[in-house]
Coordinates of C-alpha atoms and ligand atoms in Angstrom, one line a residue:
X1 CA 93.1 257.6 -59.8
X2 CA 92.5 261.3 -60.0
X3 CA 91.5 263.0 -63.3
X4 CA 95.1 263.9 -64.3
X5 CA 96.3 260.4 -63.7
X6 CA 93.8 259.0 -66.2
X7 CA 94.6 261.6 -68.9
X8 CA 95.2 260.3 -72.4
X9 CA 97.8 262.3 -74.3
X10 CA 97.7 262.3 -78.1
X11 CA 100.4 263.5 -80.5
X12 CA 99.0 264.5 -83.8
X13 CA 95.7 266.1 -84.9
X14 CA 95.3 264.3 -88.3
X15 CA 92.1 262.3 -88.8
X16 CA 93.5 259.4 -86.7
X17 CA 94.5 261.5 -83.6
X18 CA 91.3 263.5 -83.7
X19 CA 89.2 260.3 -84.0
X20 CA 91.0 258.8 -81.0
X21 CA 90.3 262.0 -79.0
X22 CA 86.7 262.0 -79.8
X23 CA 86.1 258.3 -79.2
X24 CA 87.9 258.4 -75.8
X25 CA 86.7 261.9 -74.8
X26 CA 83.0 261.3 -75.4
X27 CA 83.2 258.7 -72.6
X28 CA 84.3 261.4 -70.2
X29 CA 88.0 260.5 -70.0
X30 CA 90.3 263.6 -70.1
X31 CA 92.3 263.9 -73.3
X32 CA 94.9 266.4 -74.3
X33 CA 95.9 266.4 -78.0
X34 CA 98.9 268.3 -79.5
X35 CA 99.3 269.2 -83.1
X36 CA 102.3 271.1 -84.5
X37 CA 100.2 273.0 -87.1
X38 CA 98.5 276.3 -86.3
X39 CA 95.0 274.8 -87.1
X40 CA 93.3 272.1 -89.2
X41 CA 95.1 271.5 -92.6
X42 CA 93.5 271.4 -96.0
X43 CA 95.3 268.0 -96.6
X44 CA 94.6 266.8 -100.1
X45 CA 95.7 263.2 -99.5
X46 CA 93.1 260.5 -98.6
X47 CA 89.5 260.5 -99.9
X48 CA 88.4 256.9 -100.4
X49 CA 86.6 255.6 -97.3
X50 CA 85.9 251.9 -97.5
X51 CA 82.7 250.0 -96.3
X52 CA 84.0 248.6 -93.0
X53 CA 85.4 252.0 -92.0
X54 CA 82.0 253.6 -92.8
X55 CA 80.4 250.8 -90.6
X56 CA 82.7 251.8 -87.7
X57 CA 81.9 255.5 -88.2
X58 CA 78.1 255.0 -88.5
X59 CA 77.7 255.5 -84.8
X60 CA 76.6 259.1 -84.1
X61 CA 75.9 259.6 -87.9
X62 CA 79.5 260.4 -88.9
X63 CA 79.4 258.1 -91.9
X64 CA 76.2 259.7 -93.2
X65 CA 77.6 263.2 -92.8
X66 CA 80.8 262.1 -94.7
X67 CA 78.6 260.7 -97.5
X68 CA 76.8 264.0 -97.7
X69 CA 80.0 266.0 -97.6
X70 CA 81.6 263.7 -100.2
X71 CA 80.6 261.5 -103.1
X72 CA 79.1 258.0 -102.9
X73 CA 81.0 255.6 -105.3
X74 CA 79.5 252.1 -105.5
X75 CA 81.6 251.1 -108.6
X76 CA 85.2 251.0 -109.5
X77 CA 86.9 250.2 -112.8
X78 CA 90.1 248.8 -114.2
X79 CA 91.2 250.1 -117.5
X80 CA 94.1 249.1 -119.9
X81 CA 95.7 252.5 -120.8
X82 CA 97.5 251.5 -124.1
X83 CA 94.3 249.9 -125.6
X84 CA 91.9 252.3 -123.9
X85 CA 89.8 249.3 -123.0
X86 CA 87.7 248.9 -119.9
X87 CA 89.0 245.6 -118.4
X88 CA 86.7 245.1 -115.4
X89 CA 84.1 246.8 -113.4
X90 CA 83.2 246.0 -109.8
X91 CA 80.1 247.0 -108.0
X92 CA 80.2 247.0 -104.1
X93 CA 76.5 246.1 -104.2
X94 CA 77.6 242.4 -104.1
X95 CA 78.6 243.1 -100.5
X96 CA 75.1 244.0 -99.4
X97 CA 75.1 241.1 -96.9
X98 CA 78.6 241.9 -95.7
X99 CA 78.3 245.6 -94.7
X100 CA 75.8 248.3 -94.0
X101 CA 77.6 250.4 -96.6
X102 CA 78.0 248.5 -99.9
X103 CA 79.9 251.5 -101.5
X104 CA 82.9 253.7 -100.8
X105 CA 82.6 257.4 -99.9
X106 CA 85.0 259.8 -101.5
X107 CA 85.4 262.3 -98.7
X108 CA 88.7 264.3 -98.6
X109 CA 90.5 263.7 -95.3
X110 CA 90.5 267.4 -94.3
X111 CA 86.7 267.2 -94.4
X112 CA 86.6 264.1 -92.2
X113 CA 89.0 265.8 -89.8
X114 CA 86.9 268.9 -89.7
X115 CA 83.7 266.9 -89.0
X116 CA 85.5 265.1 -86.1
X117 CA 86.8 268.4 -84.8
X118 CA 83.3 269.9 -84.7
X119 CA 82.3 267.0 -82.5
X120 CA 85.4 267.5 -80.3
X121 CA 84.5 271.1 -79.7
X122 CA 81.4 269.8 -77.9
X123 CA 83.4 267.4 -75.7
X124 CA 84.4 269.2 -72.5
X125 CA 86.9 266.6 -71.4
X126 CA 89.1 267.1 -74.6
X127 CA 91.7 269.8 -75.1
X128 CA 93.0 270.3 -78.6
X129 CA 96.2 272.3 -78.6
X130 CA 97.3 273.4 -82.1
X131 CA 100.8 275.0 -82.4
X132 CA 102.1 272.4 -80.0
X133 CA 104.9 270.1 -81.2
X134 CA 105.8 266.9 -79.3
X135 CA 109.5 266.8 -78.9
X136 CA 110.2 263.9 -76.5
X137 CA 108.7 261.1 -74.6
X138 CA 109.6 259.5 -71.2
X139 CA 107.9 256.7 -69.4
X140 CA 107.7 255.6 -65.8
X141 CA 105.9 252.6 -64.3
X142 CA 102.6 254.4 -63.8
X143 CA 102.7 257.4 -66.2
X144 CA 104.1 258.8 -69.5
X145 CA 105.3 262.3 -70.1
X146 CA 105.8 264.4 -73.2
X147 CA 107.9 267.5 -73.7
X148 CA 106.0 269.9 -75.9
X149 CA 107.0 273.1 -77.5
X150 CA 104.0 275.6 -77.6
X151 CA 103.6 279.3 -78.1
X152 CA 104.9 280.0 -74.6
X153 CA 107.8 277.7 -74.6
X154 CA 108.6 274.1 -73.7
X155 CA 106.5 272.3 -71.1
X156 CA 106.0 268.8 -69.8
X157 CA 102.6 267.1 -69.8
X158 CA 101.9 263.8 -68.0
X159 CA 99.2 261.2 -68.6
X160 CA 98.3 257.5 -68.2
X161 CA 98.9 256.7 -71.9
X162 CA 100.2 258.4 -75.0
X163 CA 98.9 257.8 -78.5
X164 CA 101.4 258.5 -81.2
X165 CA 99.2 259.5 -84.2
X166 CA 101.8 262.0 -85.4
X167 CA 102.1 260.6 -89.0
X168 CA 104.8 258.8 -91.0
X169 CA 107.7 260.7 -89.5
X170 CA 106.3 260.2 -85.9
X171 CA 108.4 261.8 -83.2
X172 CA 106.7 259.6 -80.7
X173 CA 107.8 256.5 -82.6
X174 CA 111.4 257.7 -83.0
X175 CA 111.7 259.0 -79.4
X176 CA 110.4 255.6 -78.2
X177 CA 113.1 253.8 -80.2
X178 CA 110.5 251.8 -82.2
X179 CA 111.9 250.7 -85.5
X180 CA 109.9 251.4 -88.7
X181 CA 110.6 248.4 -90.8
X182 CA 110.2 248.3 -94.6
X183 CA 111.3 250.2 -97.7
X184 CA 110.9 253.4 -99.7
X185 CA 109.8 253.3 -103.4
X186 CA 112.4 254.9 -105.6
X187 CA 109.8 256.8 -107.6
X188 CA 107.8 259.6 -106.1
X189 CA 104.1 259.8 -106.6
X190 CA 102.5 262.9 -108.1
X191 CA 98.9 264.0 -107.6
X192 CA 97.5 266.3 -110.3
X193 CA 94.0 267.7 -109.6
X194 CA 92.0 269.1 -112.5
X195 CA 88.5 270.4 -113.3
X196 CA 88.5 268.3 -116.5
X197 CA 85.4 266.0 -116.3
X198 CA 86.7 262.5 -116.9
X199 CA 83.2 261.0 -116.6
X200 CA 81.5 263.3 -119.1
X201 CA 84.5 263.3 -121.5
X202 CA 85.8 259.8 -121.3
X203 CA 83.2 257.7 -119.4
X204 CA 85.4 256.9 -116.3
X205 CA 83.6 256.3 -113.0
X206 CA 84.5 258.0 -109.7
X207 CA 87.3 255.5 -109.0
X208 CA 89.2 254.2 -112.0
X209 CA 92.6 252.5 -112.1
X210 CA 94.8 252.4 -115.2
X211 CA 97.3 249.7 -116.0
X212 CA 100.3 250.8 -118.2
X213 CA 103.6 249.0 -118.7
X214 CA 106.0 250.5 -116.2
X215 CA 103.4 253.0 -115.0
X216 CA 99.9 253.4 -113.7
X217 CA 97.3 256.0 -112.8
X218 CA 94.5 256.2 -110.2
X219 CA 91.8 258.6 -111.3
X220 CA 89.1 259.6 -108.9
X221 CA 86.6 262.3 -108.3
X222 CA 86.2 264.4 -105.1
X223 CA 83.4 266.8 -104.3
X224 CA 85.8 269.6 -103.3
X225 CA 83.8 272.8 -102.5
X226 CA 80.7 271.6 -104.3
X227 CA 79.6 270.9 -107.9
X228 CA 81.1 270.2 -110.4
X229 CA 83.8 268.8 -108.0
X230 CA 87.4 268.0 -109.0
X231 CA 89.3 265.0 -110.4
X232 CA 92.5 263.8 -108.9
X233 CA 94.9 261.7 -110.9
X234 CA 97.9 260.0 -109.3
X235 CA 101.0 258.7 -111.2
X236 CA 104.5 257.5 -110.5
X237 CA 107.3 259.8 -111.6
X238 CA 110.8 259.1 -113.0
X239 CA 113.4 258.8 -110.2
X240 CA 115.9 260.4 -112.6
X241 CA 113.9 263.6 -112.8
X242 CA 114.4 266.4 -110.3
X243 CA 111.4 267.8 -108.3
X244 CA 111.7 271.0 -110.3
X245 CA 111.3 269.1 -113.6
X246 CA 108.4 267.0 -112.3
X247 CA 106.5 269.9 -110.8
X248 CA 107.0 272.4 -113.7
X249 CA 104.1 273.3 -116.0
X250 CA 105.7 271.3 -118.8
X251 CA 106.4 268.3 -116.5
X252 CA 102.8 268.1 -115.2
X253 CA 101.3 268.6 -118.7
X254 CA 103.6 265.9 -120.1
X255 CA 102.6 263.5 -117.3
X256 CA 98.9 263.9 -117.6
X257 CA 98.9 264.0 -121.5
X258 CA 100.8 260.8 -121.6
X259 CA 97.9 259.0 -120.0
X260 CA 95.0 261.1 -121.2
X261 CA 96.0 262.8 -124.5
X262 CA 94.1 266.0 -125.2
X263 CA 94.3 268.7 -127.8
X264 CA 94.2 271.4 -125.1
X265 CA 96.3 271.8 -122.0
X266 CA 94.7 270.6 -118.7
X267 CA 93.9 273.2 -116.1
X268 CA 95.8 271.9 -113.1
X269 CA 94.2 273.1 -109.8
X270 CA 96.7 271.4 -107.4
X271 CA 100.0 269.5 -107.9
X272 CA 101.5 267.5 -105.0
X273 CA 104.5 265.2 -104.9
X274 CA 105.0 262.4 -102.3
X275 CA 107.8 260.1 -101.2
X276 CA 106.1 256.8 -100.7
X277 CA 107.0 254.0 -98.3
X278 CA 105.9 250.5 -97.3
X279 CA 106.7 250.3 -93.6
X280 CA 105.2 248.9 -90.4
X281 CA 106.4 249.7 -86.9
X282 CA 108.1 246.8 -85.1
X283 CA 105.4 247.2 -82.3
X284 CA 102.3 249.3 -81.9
X285 CA 102.7 249.2 -78.1
X286 CA 105.7 250.0 -76.0
X287 CA 104.6 250.3 -72.4
X288 CA 102.4 253.3 -72.1
X289 CA 103.0 254.4 -75.7
X290 CA 100.6 253.3 -78.4
X291 CA 101.0 254.0 -82.1
X292 CA 98.1 254.4 -84.6
X293 CA 97.6 255.5 -88.2
X294 CA 100.6 256.5 -90.3
X295 CA 102.8 256.6 -87.2
X296 CA 102.3 252.8 -87.1
X297 CA 102.1 251.9 -90.8
X298 CA 102.5 253.5 -94.2
X299 CA 101.8 252.2 -97.7
X300 CA 101.4 253.3 -101.3
X301 CA 98.0 254.9 -101.9
X302 CA 96.8 252.5 -104.7
X303 CA 93.6 251.1 -103.3
X304 CA 93.2 253.8 -100.7
X305 CA 94.0 251.8 -97.6
X306 CA 96.3 254.0 -95.4
X307 CA 93.8 256.2 -93.6
X308 CA 91.2 253.4 -93.6
X309 CA 93.7 251.3 -91.6
X310 CA 94.3 254.3 -89.3
X311 CA 90.7 254.8 -88.6
X312 CA 90.3 251.1 -87.9
X313 CA 93.3 251.3 -85.5
X314 CA 91.7 254.3 -83.7
X315 CA 88.4 252.5 -83.1
X316 CA 90.1 249.4 -81.9
X317 CA 92.5 251.2 -79.7
X318 CA 90.0 253.7 -78.2
X319 CA 87.7 250.8 -77.2
X320 CA 90.6 249.0 -75.4
X321 CA 92.0 252.0 -73.7
X322 CA 88.6 252.9 -72.3
X323 CA 88.2 249.4 -71.0
X324 CA 91.7 249.5 -69.3
X325 CA 91.4 253.0 -67.9
X326 CA 87.7 253.3 -67.0
X327 CA 86.7 249.6 -66.4
X328 CA 90.0 248.4 -65.0
X329 CA 90.4 245.7 -67.7
X330 CA 93.8 244.1 -67.7
X331 CA 96.5 246.1 -69.5
X332 CA 97.4 243.1 -71.8
X333 CA 94.3 244.2 -73.8
X334 CA 96.7 246.7 -75.2
X335 CA 98.9 243.9 -76.4
X336 CA 95.9 242.5 -78.2
X337 CA 95.6 245.9 -80.0
X338 CA 99.1 245.5 -81.2
X339 CA 98.6 241.9 -82.3
X340 CA 95.3 242.5 -84.1
X341 CA 96.2 245.7 -85.9
X342 CA 99.9 245.0 -86.7
X343 CA 99.0 241.6 -88.1
X344 CA 96.5 243.0 -90.6
X345 CA 98.8 245.9 -91.4
X346 CA 101.4 243.3 -92.6
X347 CA 99.2 240.5 -93.9
X348 CA 96.6 242.6 -95.7
X349 CA 97.5 246.3 -96.2
X350 CA 101.1 245.9 -97.1
X351 CA 100.5 242.8 -99.2
X352 CA 97.5 244.2 -101.0
X353 CA 98.9 247.7 -101.7
X354 CA 102.1 246.3 -103.1
X355 CA 100.1 243.8 -105.2
X356 CA 97.9 246.6 -106.5
X357 CA 100.9 248.5 -107.7
X358 CA 102.6 245.5 -109.3
X359 CA 99.4 244.5 -111.1
X360 CA 99.0 247.9 -112.7
X361 CA 102.7 248.5 -113.6
X362 CA 103.5 245.0 -115.0
X363 CA 105.7 245.3 -118.1
X364 CA 106.0 241.8 -119.4
X365 CA 103.3 241.3 -122.0
X366 CA 102.3 237.8 -120.8
X367 CA 102.1 238.9 -117.1
X368 CA 100.0 241.9 -118.2
X369 CA 97.6 239.7 -120.2
X370 CA 97.4 237.2 -117.3
X371 CA 96.6 240.0 -114.8
X372 CA 94.0 241.7 -117.0
X373 CA 92.4 238.3 -117.9
X374 CA 92.2 237.5 -114.2
X375 CA 90.5 240.8 -113.5
X376 CA 88.0 240.1 -116.3
X377 CA 87.2 236.6 -115.1
X378 CA 86.9 237.8 -111.5
X379 CA 84.5 240.6 -112.4
X380 CA 82.3 238.2 -114.5
X381 CA 81.8 235.8 -111.6
X382 CA 79.6 237.2 -108.8
X383 CA 81.1 235.0 -106.0
X384 CA 84.7 235.7 -107.2
X385 CA 83.9 239.4 -107.4
X386 CA 82.5 239.3 -103.9
X387 CA 85.7 237.6 -102.6
X388 CA 87.8 240.2 -104.4
X389 CA 85.9 243.1 -103.0
X390 CA 85.9 241.7 -99.5
X391 CA 89.7 242.0 -99.7
X392 CA 90.0 245.3 -101.6
X393 CA 87.4 247.0 -99.4
X394 CA 89.2 245.8 -96.2
X395 CA 86.3 243.8 -94.8
X396 CA 88.4 240.7 -94.8
X397 CA 91.2 242.4 -92.8
X398 CA 88.6 243.7 -90.3
X399 CA 87.2 240.2 -89.8
X400 CA 90.7 238.8 -89.5
X401 CA 91.7 241.4 -86.9
X402 CA 88.5 240.7 -84.9
X403 CA 89.2 237.0 -84.9
X404 CA 92.8 237.3 -83.4
X405 CA 93.1 236.5 -79.7
X406 CA 96.2 236.7 -77.4
X407 CA 98.0 233.4 -76.9
X408 CA 96.5 231.8 -73.8
X409 CA 93.1 233.7 -74.4
Ligands
FAD501 C1 98.5 260.8 -102.6 C2 97.9 260.1 -101.4 C3 96.6 259.6 -101.5 C4 96.0 258.9 -100.4 N1 94.7 258.4 -100.5 C5 94.2 257.7 -99.5 C6 92.9 257.2 -99.6 O1 92.2 257.5 -100.6 N2 92.4 256.4 -98.6 C7 93.2 256.1 -97.5 O2 92.7 255.4 -96.6 N3 94.4 256.6 -97.4 C8 94.9 257.4 -98.4 N4 96.2 258.0 -98.2 C9 96.9 257.8 -96.9 C10 96.4 258.8 -95.9 O3 96.6 260.1 -96.4 C11 97.1 258.7 -94.6 O4 97.1 257.3 -94.2 C12 96.5 259.5 -93.5 O5 96.8 260.9 -93.6 C13 97.0 259.1 -92.1 O6 96.4 259.9 -91.1 P1 97.1 260.2 -89.7 O7 96.1 261.0 -88.9 O8 97.6 258.9 -89.1 O9 98.4 261.0 -90.0 P2 98.5 262.5 -90.7 O10 97.4 262.8 -91.5 O11 99.9 262.5 -91.3 O12 98.4 263.4 -89.4 C14 99.5 263.5 -88.5 C15 99.4 264.9 -87.8 O13 100.4 264.9 -86.7 C16 101.0 266.2 -86.8 N5 102.4 266.0 -86.2 C17 103.5 265.5 -86.8 N6 104.5 265.5 -85.9 C18 104.1 266.1 -84.8 C19 104.7 266.4 -83.6 N7 106.0 266.0 -83.3 N8 103.9 267.0 -82.6 C20 102.6 267.3 -82.8 N9 102.0 267.0 -84.0 C21 102.7 266.4 -85.0 C22 101.0 266.5 -88.3 O14 101.2 267.9 -88.5 C23 99.6 266.0 -88.7 O15 98.6 267.0 -88.4 C24 96.8 258.7 -99.2 C25 98.1 259.2 -99.1 C26 98.6 259.9 -100.2 C27 100.0 260.4 -100.1

């Protein structure tokens, strides 16, 4: 194979695409990555990075740099909003024998992407092409090609494999006719970011979840541009309300005041509205096309699992692609990627993120009481707390994925 025949093409320069490029490129394989933006985006979405993801990123010190750029959060809390009671508190320290990182790191995804991009700049075999939009995909027996619109027009690029890491609306997935199975929540989710210090003023820790009949809130701190940092609060919105109503000054003050009443208006630094889905691609591999990250699976953000799953995909996929292309391992290793990562996307991430939402928004008084009691009892029992955290921190799903083998070995 000459160099061009071994090239890995990547659509999407979000954290997942960039990580794939770095993991593959640092082994000397040629990589060409296309992103339709004109440069890295200040994306305010993900921040929570769970222990097994940090374990995967510890190589080359990335997890440590993320911890320094972000905030270390060993504890998370569940609160009952109507009674303002702390229901349960979980400390990741109980996972000290399960992970090298018994805490989460709150590092905004644009910072993670920037840290990876800095590493990529030192990787001579990787080309990162911003302002390049992947339009179409065609496959032959021994190669895959993409049509890409760049500043000087449309051109075709060919490689050995294509990774579709181009997000939830993935053109790679659509142009490869891979179905994206699941559903869309009727309510949109709003993120309101404020300077208000929820820890000093109300005693909330860096990750706090609020249960409320028919509603919920995630409240968490990010380091932003440095002290004092910012607090992000995430809520469902009323499907009957228009975007204009929801995003208006009155709309956002009403939303945040309904959870955290205050005599003075909140200073809202950012407001973002998201349509949210629960979907998994029908396959993560179709011939020479491989899907990773949001292109392969999307879920609601309660529990912070989407990007974590995407990073876990990237590490799994990069390892297998390197073995196939550099070490002539059998191509069916790529089917194992699909089997391992798709299974846990369905069994763990979809199931857990939907359960997280239902637990917080339960309306029926008896169901609410049962949910909150269960959380109290779980937190009070160290072994039950450990089992709970193994699942919420995605250690259980990583272990499950690693244990999966192809039928016939
Ligand atoms: C409010 C909110 C909070 C969240 N919080 C968390 C959290 O705390 N923890 C967590 O794990 N997850 C969280 N998530 C989920 C997380 O944001 C996503 O899972 C993550 O962004 C996925 O990364 P990605 O690289 O796969 O896709 P993206 O970040 O969407 O990146 C895809 C990239 O591909 C580019 N692209 C798209 N189409 C094309 C094309 N045709 N050609 C070239 N480029 C293209 C896009 O411009 C983009 O740069 C949250 C999501 C939301 C909405």
